[in-house]
Coordinates of C-alpha atoms in Angstrom, one line a residue:
X617 CA 80.8 -1.1 73.0
X618 CA 79.5 -1.9 69.5
X619 CA 79.1 0.0 66.3
X620 CA 75.7 1.6 65.5
X621 CA 74.8 1.6 61.8
X622 CA 78.4 1.0 60.9
X623 CA 79.6 4.4 62.1
X624 CA 82.8 4.5 64.1
X625 CA 81.6 7.6 66.0
X626 CA 78.3 6.1 67.0
X627 CA 78.4 3.2 69.5
X628 CA 76.0 1.4 71.9
X629 CA 77.4 1.6 75.4
X630 CA 77.9 -1.5 77.5
X631 CA 75.1 -0.3 79.9
X632 CA 72.4 -0.6 77.2
X633 CA 69.4 -2.6 78.4
X634 CA 68.3 -5.4 76.1
X635 CA 64.6 -6.1 75.6
X636 CA 63.0 -8.3 73.0
X637 CA 60.4 -5.7 72.3
X638 CA 60.2 -1.9 73.1
X639 CA 56.7 -0.3 72.8
X640 CA 56.7 3.4 72.3
X641 CA 53.5 4.7 73.7
X642 CA 51.5 3.7 76.8
X643 CA 48.0 4.3 75.7
X644 CA 45.4 1.6 75.4
X645 CA 47.3 0.2 72.3
X646 CA 50.4 -0.4 74.4
X647 CA 48.4 -1.7 77.3
X648 CA 46.6 -4.3 75.2
X649 CA 49.8 -5.5 73.5
X650 CA 51.7 -5.7 76.8
X651 CA 48.9 -8.0 78.1
X652 CA 49.5 -10.4 75.2
X653 CA 53.3 -10.2 75.3
X654 CA 53.1 -11.0 79.1
X655 CA 51.8 -14.4 78.0
X656 CA 48.1 -13.9 78.1
X657 CA 46.7 -15.5 75.0
X658 CA 43.2 -15.5 73.4
X659 CA 41.3 -18.7 72.7
X660 CA 38.0 -19.3 71.0
X661 CA 35.4 -20.3 73.6
X662 CA 33.1 -22.3 71.2
X663 CA 30.1 -19.9 71.3
X664 CA 28.3 -19.2 68.1
X665 CA 28.8 -15.9 66.3
X666 CA 25.9 -14.2 64.5
X667 CA 28.0 -14.7 61.3
X668 CA 27.6 -18.4 60.6
X669 CA 30.5 -18.5 58.2
X670 CA 32.9 -17.1 60.9
X671 CA 31.6 -19.7 63.4
X672 CA 32.3 -22.4 60.8
X673 CA 35.8 -21.1 60.1
X674 CA 36.5 -21.0 63.9
X675 CA 35.4 -24.6 64.3
X676 CA 37.2 -25.9 61.1
X677 CA 40.5 -24.4 62.3
X678 CA 42.5 -25.9 65.1
X679 CA 40.4 -24.0 67.5
X680 CA 41.9 -25.6 70.6
X681 CA 45.0 -23.5 69.9
X682 CA 45.3 -19.9 70.8
X683 CA 44.6 -17.3 68.1
X684 CA 48.2 -16.3 68.5
X685 CA 49.2 -19.5 66.6
X686 CA 46.3 -19.6 64.1
X687 CA 45.9 -18.5 60.5
X688 CA 44.6 -15.0 60.9
X689 CA 44.1 -14.5 57.2
X690 CA 41.9 -17.6 57.0
X691 CA 39.8 -16.5 60.0
X692 CA 39.4 -12.9 58.7
X693 CA 38.2 -13.7 55.2
X694 CA 34.9 -12.2 54.2
X695 CA 34.5 -10.1 57.4
X696 CA 33.4 -6.4 57.2
X697 CA 33.6 -3.8 59.8
X698 CA 34.6 -0.2 60.7
X699 CA 38.3 -0.8 60.3
X700 CA 40.4 -1.2 57.2
X701 CA 42.7 -3.7 59.1
X702 CA 41.3 -7.2 58.7
X703 CA 42.7 -8.6 62.0
X704 CA 41.2 -5.6 63.8
X705 CA 37.8 -6.5 62.3
X706 CA 38.2 -10.1 63.2
X707 CA 39.0 -9.4 66.9
X708 CA 36.2 -6.9 67.1
X709 CA 33.8 -9.5 65.8
X710 CA 35.0 -11.9 68.5
X711 CA 35.0 -9.4 71.4
X712 CA 31.9 -7.3 70.5
X713 CA 29.8 -9.7 68.4
X714 CA 26.9 -7.9 66.7
X715 CA 27.9 -4.5 68.3
X716 CA 27.1 -2.5 65.2
X717 CA 23.6 -4.0 65.1
X718 CA 23.0 -2.8 68.7
X719 CA 23.6 -6.2 70.3
X720 CA 25.3 -6.6 73.7
X721 CA 26.3 -10.3 73.6
X722 CA 29.0 -12.2 75.3
X723 CA 32.4 -12.2 73.6
X724 CA 33.8 -15.3 71.9
X725 CA 37.2 -15.2 73.5
X726 CA 38.7 -16.4 76.7
X727 CA 42.2 -15.5 77.9
X728 CA 44.6 -18.0 79.4
X729 CA 47.9 -17.1 81.1
X730 CA 51.1 -18.6 79.9
X731 CA 53.7 -17.1 82.2
X732 CA 56.5 -19.2 80.7
X733 CA 55.8 -17.7 77.2
X734 CA 56.2 -14.0 78.4
X735 CA 58.2 -11.8 76.1
X736 CA 60.7 -9.5 77.8
X737 CA 59.4 -6.1 76.8
X738 CA 59.1 -2.5 78.0
X739 CA 56.3 0.0 77.4
X740 CA 57.5 3.7 77.4
X741 CA 55.2 6.6 77.9
X742 CA 55.4 10.3 78.7
X743 CA 52.7 10.2 81.4
X744 CA 50.8 7.6 83.4
X745 CA 49.4 4.5 81.6
X746 CA 46.5 5.5 79.4
X747 CA 48.4 7.9 77.2
X748 CA 46.3 10.8 75.8
X749 CA 43.3 9.7 77.9
X750 CA 45.0 11.1 81.0
X751 CA 45.2 14.5 79.5
X752 CA 41.6 14.8 78.3
X753 CA 38.8 16.7 80.0
X754 CA 37.5 14.2 82.5
X755 CA 33.9 15.5 82.5
X756 CA 33.3 14.9 78.8
X757 CA 31.5 11.7 77.8
X758 CA 33.2 9.1 75.7
X759 CA 32.2 8.6 72.1
X760 CA 32.3 4.9 72.5
X761 CA 30.2 2.8 74.9
X762 CA 31.8 1.7 78.2
X763 CA 32.2 -2.0 77.0
X764 CA 34.0 -0.8 73.9
X765 CA 36.7 0.9 76.0
X766 CA 37.7 -2.2 77.9
X767 CA 40.9 -4.3 77.5
X768 CA 41.2 -8.0 77.9
X769 CA 41.0 -9.6 81.3
X770 CA 39.2 -6.7 83.0
X771 CA 35.5 -6.0 82.2
X772 CA 34.8 -2.3 82.4
X773 CA 31.5 -2.7 84.2
X774 CA 33.0 -5.1 86.8
X775 CA 35.8 -2.6 87.3
X776 CA 33.2 0.1 87.9
X777 CA 31.4 -2.0 90.4
X778 CA 34.6 -2.7 92.4
X779 CA 35.1 1.1 92.5
X780 CA 31.6 1.7 93.9
X781 CA 29.6 2.3 90.8
X782 CA 26.6 0.1 90.1
X783 CA 26.9 -2.5 87.3
X784 CA 24.6 -1.1 84.5
X785 CA 23.9 -1.6 80.9
X786 CA 26.3 -0.4 78.2
X787 CA 26.4 3.4 78.0
X788 CA 28.8 6.3 77.5
X789 CA 30.9 7.2 80.5
X790 CA 33.0 10.2 81.6
X791 CA 36.6 10.3 80.2
X792 CA 37.8 10.4 83.8
X793 CA 36.5 6.9 84.4
X794 CA 38.2 5.6 81.4
X795 CA 41.5 7.2 82.4
X796 CA 41.2 5.7 85.9
X797 CA 40.4 2.3 84.4
X798 CA 43.6 2.3 82.2
X799 CA 45.7 3.4 85.2
X800 CA 44.3 0.5 87.3
X801 CA 44.6 -2.0 84.4
X802 CA 48.4 -2.1 84.5
X803 CA 48.3 -2.8 88.3
X804 CA 45.4 -5.2 88.3
X805 CA 46.7 -7.2 85.4
X806 CA 50.2 -7.3 87.0
X807 CA 51.9 -5.5 84.2
X808 CA 53.7 -2.8 86.2
X809 CA 57.1 -4.4 85.6
X810 CA 56.7 -3.9 81.9
X811 CA 55.9 -0.1 82.1
X812 CA 58.1 2.9 82.4
X813 CA 56.3 6.2 82.6
X814 CA 57.6 9.7 82.7
X815 CA 60.1 9.3 79.8
X816 CA 60.5 10.9 76.4
X817 CA 61.8 8.9 73.5
X818 CA 64.2 10.9 71.4
X819 CA 65.6 8.4 68.9
X820 CA 64.5 5.1 67.4
X821 CA 67.3 3.8 65.0
X822 CA 68.0 0.5 63.3
X823 CA 71.3 -1.2 64.2
X824 CA 73.4 -2.3 61.3
X825 CA 71.8 0.1 58.7
X826 CA 68.6 0.0 56.8
X827 CA 69.3 -3.1 54.7
X828 CA 68.3 -5.7 57.3
X829 CA 66.1 -8.4 56.0
X830 CA 63.6 -10.7 57.7
X831 CA 65.4 -13.7 59.3
X832 CA 68.8 -12.1 58.9
X833 CA 71.0 -12.4 62.0
X834 CA 73.9 -9.9 62.4
X835 CA 77.1 -11.7 63.3
X836 CA 78.0 -8.8 65.6
X837 CA 74.5 -8.8 67.3
X838 CA 74.0 -8.2 70.9
X839 CA 74.0 -11.3 73.1
X840 CA 71.0 -11.6 75.3
X841 CA 69.5 -14.1 77.6
X842 CA 66.2 -15.5 76.3
X843 CA 63.0 -16.0 78.4
X844 CA 64.2 -19.4 79.6
X845 CA 67.7 -18.3 80.5
X846 CA 69.4 -20.7 78.1
X847 CA 71.6 -17.9 76.7
X848 CA 70.2 -17.9 73.2
X849 CA 71.9 -15.5 70.9
X850 CA 69.3 -13.0 69.7
X851 CA 70.0 -10.2 67.3
X852 CA 69.3 -6.7 68.5
X853 CA 68.0 -4.8 65.4
X854 CA 67.0 -1.5 67.0
X855 CA 68.3 1.1 69.4
X856 CA 65.8 3.2 71.4
X857 CA 67.1 6.3 73.2
X858 CA 65.4 8.9 75.5
X859 CA 65.5 10.5 78.9
X860 CA 63.6 10.6 82.2
X861 CA 61.5 13.7 82.5
X862 CA 62.2 14.0 86.3
X863 CA 65.9 13.2 86.5
X864 CA 66.9 14.0 82.9
X865 CA 68.9 10.8 83.1
X866 CA 69.3 9.3 79.6
X867 CA 68.4 5.7 78.8
X868 CA 69.2 3.3 75.9
X869 CA 67.4 0.1 75.0
X870 CA 68.5 -2.3 72.3
X871 CA 65.8 -4.7 71.1
X872 CA 64.7 -7.0 68.3
X873 CA 61.4 -5.3 67.7
X874 CA 60.0 -1.8 68.1
X875 CA 56.2 -1.1 68.2
X876 CA 55.0 2.4 67.4
X877 CA 51.9 3.0 69.5
X878 CA 52.1 6.7 70.0
X879 CA 48.6 7.7 68.9
X880 CA 47.6 10.7 66.8
X881 CA 47.3 13.7 69.1
X882 CA 50.9 14.8 69.7
X883 CA 50.9 17.7 67.2
X884 CA 48.0 20.0 66.4
X885 CA 47.3 21.0 62.8
X886 CA 47.5 24.6 62.0
X887 CA 45.8 26.9 59.5
X888 CA 49.2 28.5 58.6
X889 CA 47.8 32.0 58.3
X890 CA 49.4 35.3 59.4
X891 CA 49.0 35.9 63.2
X892 CA 48.0 32.3 64.1
X893 CA 50.9 31.8 66.5
X894 CA 51.2 35.4 67.6
X895 CA 48.3 35.5 70.0
X896 CA 48.5 32.4 72.4
X897 CA 46.4 34.3 75.0
X898 CA 43.3 34.1 72.8
X899 CA 44.0 31.7 69.9
X900 CA 44.0 28.1 70.9
X901 CA 44.6 24.7 69.2
X902 CA 43.7 22.5 72.1
X903 CA 40.1 22.0 73.2
X904 CA 40.9 21.8 76.9
X905 CA 42.8 25.1 76.8
X906 CA 39.9 26.7 75.0
X907 CA 37.4 25.5 77.5
X908 CA 39.5 26.9 80.4
X909 CA 39.6 30.2 78.5
X910 CA 35.8 30.1 78.1
X911 CA 35.4 29.8 81.9
X912 CA 37.7 32.8 82.5
X913 CA 35.8 34.8 79.9
X914 CA 32.5 34.2 81.7
X915 CA 34.1 35.1 85.1
X916 CA 35.3 38.4 83.6
X917 CA 31.9 39.1 82.2
X918 CA 29.2 38.2 84.9
X919 CA 25.7 38.6 83.6
X920 CA 26.2 36.8 80.2
X921 CA 24.0 33.9 81.2
X922 CA 21.3 36.3 82.4
X923 CA 21.4 38.2 79.1
X924 CA 22.3 41.7 80.4
X925 CA 26.0 41.5 79.4
X926 CA 27.3 40.9 75.9
X927 CA 30.7 40.0 74.6
X928 CA 32.2 39.6 71.2
X929 CA 31.6 36.1 69.7
X930 CA 34.0 33.2 70.1
X931 CA 35.4 31.9 66.8
X932 CA 35.5 28.1 66.2
X933 CA 37.3 26.7 63.2
X934 CA 36.7 23.0 62.2
X935 CA 34.0 20.5 61.5
X936 CA 35.0 17.5 63.5
X937 CA 34.0 16.2 67.0
X938 CA 36.5 18.5 68.8
X939 CA 35.0 21.5 67.1
X940 CA 31.5 20.2 67.9
X941 CA 32.5 20.0 71.6
X942 CA 33.8 23.5 71.4
X943 CA 30.4 24.7 70.1
X944 CA 28.6 22.8 72.8
X945 CA 30.8 24.2 75.5
X946 CA 30.4 27.8 74.2
X947 CA 26.6 27.4 74.0
X948 CA 26.6 26.0 77.6
X949 CA 28.2 29.3 78.7
X950 CA 25.6 31.3 76.6
X951 CA 28.4 32.8 74.4
X952 CA 27.8 34.0 70.8
X953 CA 29.6 31.8 68.2
X954 CA 31.1 32.2 64.8
X955 CA 31.7 28.7 63.3
X956 CA 33.9 28.5 60.3
X957 CA 34.5 25.3 58.3
X958 CA 35.5 24.2 54.8
X959 CA 32.8 21.6 54.1
X960 CA 29.9 22.4 51.8
X961 CA 27.8 19.4 52.8
X962 CA 27.7 18.6 56.5
X963 CA 26.4 15.2 57.7
X964 CA 26.7 13.5 61.1
X965 CA 29.4 11.0 61.7
X966 CA 28.2 7.6 60.3
X967 CA 29.4 5.9 63.4
X968 CA 27.3 8.0 65.7
X969 CA 23.6 6.9 66.0
X970 CA 21.3 9.9 66.8
X971 CA 19.7 8.2 69.7
X972 CA 23.0 7.8 71.5
X973 CA 24.7 11.0 70.4
X974 CA 22.0 13.6 70.2
X975 CA 24.3 16.5 71.0
X976 CA 26.5 16.0 68.0
X977 CA 23.6 15.6 65.7
X978 CA 22.2 18.9 67.0
X979 CA 25.5 20.6 66.2
X980 CA 25.5 19.2 62.7
X981 CA 21.9 20.4 62.3
X982 CA 23.0 23.9 63.3
X983 CA 25.9 23.7 60.7
X984 CA 23.6 22.6 57.9
X985 CA 21.1 25.4 58.7
X986 CA 23.8 28.0 58.6
X987 CA 22.7 29.0 62.1
X988 CA 19.1 29.8 61.1
X989 CA 16.8 29.3 64.1
X990 CA 19.7 29.2 66.6
X991 CA 20.3 32.6 68.2
X992 CA 23.9 33.6 68.8
X993 CA 25.2 31.0 66.4
X994 CA 26.4 31.8 62.9
X995 CA 27.8 29.2 60.5
X996 CA 30.2 30.0 57.7
X997 CA 30.5 26.9 55.5
X998 CA 33.2 26.8 52.8
X999 CA 34.9 29.9 54.3
X1000 CA 38.6 30.2 55.0
X1001 CA 40.5 32.1 57.6
X1002 CA 43.1 34.3 55.9
X1003 CA 44.4 36.5 58.8
X1004 CA 44.4 36.7 62.6
X1005 CA 45.3 40.0 64.1
X1006 CA 45.1 42.0 67.3
X1007 CA 45.1 45.7 66.5
X1008 CA 42.3 47.6 68.1
X1009 CA 40.7 44.3 69.2
X1010 CA 40.9 40.7 68.4
X1011 CA 40.1 40.2 64.7
X1012 CA 39.7 37.2 62.4
X1013 CA 39.5 37.8 58.6
X1014 CA 37.6 35.2 56.5
X1015 CA 37.0 34.8 52.8
X1016 CA 33.9 33.3 51.3
X1017 CA 33.7 31.0 48.2
X1018 CA 32.9 34.1 46.1
X1019 CA 36.0 35.9 47.4
X1020 CA 34.3 38.3 49.8
X1021 CA 36.5 39.2 52.8
X1022 CA 34.9 39.9 56.2
X1023 CA 36.6 41.0 59.4
X1024 CA 35.1 39.5 62.6
X1025 CA 35.7 41.0 66.0
X1026 CA 36.0 38.1 68.5
X1027 CA 36.7 37.3 72.1
X1028 CA 38.5 33.9 71.7
X1029 CA 39.4 31.6 68.8
X1030 CA 39.7 27.8 68.7
X1031 CA 41.4 26.2 65.7
X1032 CA 40.4 22.6 66.0
X1033 CA 41.2 21.0 62.6
X1034 CA 42.8 17.8 63.7
X1035 CA 46.1 16.6 64.9
X1036 CA 48.9 14.4 63.8
X1037 CA 51.5 12.0 65.3
X1038 CA 55.0 13.2 66.3
X1039 CA 57.5 10.8 64.7
X1040 CA 60.5 13.1 65.0
X1041 CA 62.3 10.3 66.9
X1042 CA 62.5 8.1 63.8
X1043 CA 65.3 8.2 61.2
X1044 CA 65.3 11.4 59.1
X1045 CA 63.8 9.7 56.1
X1046 CA 60.8 8.6 58.1
X1047 CA 60.3 11.6 60.5
X1048 CA 57.5 13.3 58.5
X1049 CA 55.6 10.0 58.4
X1050 CA 54.7 10.7 54.8
X1051 CA 57.2 8.2 53.3
X1052 CA 55.6 5.5 55.5
X1053 CA 52.0 6.4 54.7
X1054 CA 49.6 4.4 52.5
X1055 CA 49.8 7.2 50.0
X1056 CA 53.3 8.6 50.2
X1057 CA 52.2 11.5 47.9
X1058 CA 49.9 12.8 50.7
X1059 CA 50.5 13.9 54.3
X1060 CA 50.3 11.3 56.9
X1061 CA 46.8 11.3 58.5
X1062 CA 45.6 8.7 61.0
X1063 CA 42.1 8.8 59.5
X1064 CA 42.5 9.0 55.8
X1065 CA 46.2 8.2 55.2
X1066 CA 47.7 6.1 58.0
X1067 CA 51.0 4.3 58.1
X1068 CA 51.1 1.4 55.7
X1069 CA 51.4 -1.9 57.5
X1070 CA 51.3 -5.6 56.5
X1071 CA 47.7 -6.6 57.2
X1072 CA 48.6 -9.8 59.0
X1073 CA 51.6 -8.7 61.1
X1074 CA 51.2 -4.9 61.3
X1075 CA 54.9 -4.6 60.4
X1076 CA 55.6 -1.2 58.8
X1077 CA 55.8 -1.4 55.0
X1078 CA 59.0 0.0 53.6
X1079 CA 60.8 0.2 56.9
X1080 CA 63.6 -2.0 58.3
X1081 CA 62.4 -5.4 59.6
X1082 CA 61.3 -5.4 63.2
X1083 CA 59.3 -2.1 63.2
X1084 CA 55.5 -2.3 63.8
X1085 CA 52.7 0.2 64.1
X1086 CA 49.3 -0.1 65.7
X1087 CA 46.3 1.9 66.9
X1088 CA 45.7 5.3 65.3
X1089 CA 49.0 5.2 63.5
X1090 CA 47.7 2.2 61.5
X1091 CA 44.2 3.7 61.1
X1092 CA 42.5 2.2 64.1
X1093 CA 41.1 5.2 65.9
X1094 CA 38.7 3.5 68.3
X1095 CA 39.7 1.4 71.3
X1096 CA 37.5 -1.5 70.3
X1097 CA 39.7 -2.1 67.2
X1098 CA 43.1 -1.9 68.9
X1099 CA 43.3 -5.5 70.0
X1100 CA 43.4 -6.6 66.4
X1101 CA 46.7 -4.8 65.8
X1102 CA 48.0 -6.2 69.1
X1103 CA 47.1 -9.8 68.1
X1104 CA 48.7 -9.4 64.6
X1105 CA 52.0 -8.0 66.2
X1106 CA 52.1 -10.6 69.0
X1107 CA 51.4 -13.4 66.6
X1108 CA 54.3 -12.3 64.4
X1109 CA 56.7 -11.8 67.3
X1110 CA 55.9 -15.2 68.8
X1111 CA 56.2 -16.8 65.4
X1112 CA 59.7 -15.3 64.8
X1113 CA 60.7 -16.2 68.4
X1114 CA 59.8 -19.8 67.8
X1115 CA 61.9 -19.8 64.6
X1116 CA 64.9 -18.3 66.4
X1117 CA 64.8 -20.5 69.5
X1118 CA 66.4 -23.9 70.0
X1119 CA 63.9 -26.7 70.3
X1120 CA 64.1 -26.9 74.0
X1121 CA 63.2 -23.1 74.2
X1122 CA 59.9 -23.4 72.5

């Protein structure tokens, strides 16, 4: 037994499992990082990049070495892309060169296995590998192209071919295909031993208090066997606790590093108006639940599609992609719609070209027109919901910019105004995430105010050493950018590992 955080009443039991790294979250972020920590390293393959300066930097560096051991700051300089994290932009440039210009060119990385360099790690997830992708509506098309959804070592189109689908050009694919790809990825890349599914993490706490500093080794640290079994003494800095969702059996890992890769969809945002949580049978905050309710509404009212049966409109709140999907689903079922959103000016997502995403551009056109020219659709820009009630019918009260209140009779309501990560397992001072955000004066938001990380290592700023964040938590909300965070973290972990190991362990 050993003391946890210096408290006599809090101890780490002798059956604690030591891992060098614990990854919390088994979505594509965790999958990509696990592939690298398993000893699969990226190398520049000497092909030219459309950016001549990047090609020159790649050749001027020690390009025969893996990017794991290269100067990522030097390679990333001057690059621009759709991520605020420079290493994410770098890796995206190397894996999808010219993608934003519509090019489909070979990537500039090749991956080599180094089994002897594998880091002992575990990836923890509530469900099957793939994270939130396993819970999405499988019939919906992805926002990203199929090649942008893939992880290293397994080309998405080749995976489709081996599963009976023809190898075709880049295109959007059903979410179900992506979810199956991520499930298969763990098995095909031989990563299964690093994954533990069906578990809930309840606590991530630093060992020895919050004052740990980089390079500091606790004299009372856990003793663990390193990757080459030479009995190196490595300091456990974190304790990760949780339980198995099937057996309810608790677990405890102690580790040197923890990676937060939980994504951004754990908790739905709320309007915080009277009645919002009082009517779960017809007020929804999840798109999939709303779409199921739409189907039931149509079943209960046959004849809607033929036009001889009418129902009260469905109310959709929000201006993002989920709200747009709700509008599309409601129109597919020929249901009348009331669409409420705060924005005054509505413009399509800048990352969604109209030729590839015509359906979303159509919804934005409907929103801009206020519904004019679109029967059974009414838009209410700059309106707010102030009350939701169920007296003699289901009612939603809105207020206009001028202060005019209107009561709408509705059938169903979908409040789709974004989501946020659940960090309740962190120490109390970090649980709301706001203290870790780029702007601690504002609420943590994975799009506009993510967790603040060091740009070259993705270590969490202001947190005890050994805590990292990647994926949506660090502002990378598209799969194509996730590998940048994985590379930054893996590079930092391998660098520290080299510093701690005796010469014959390197």
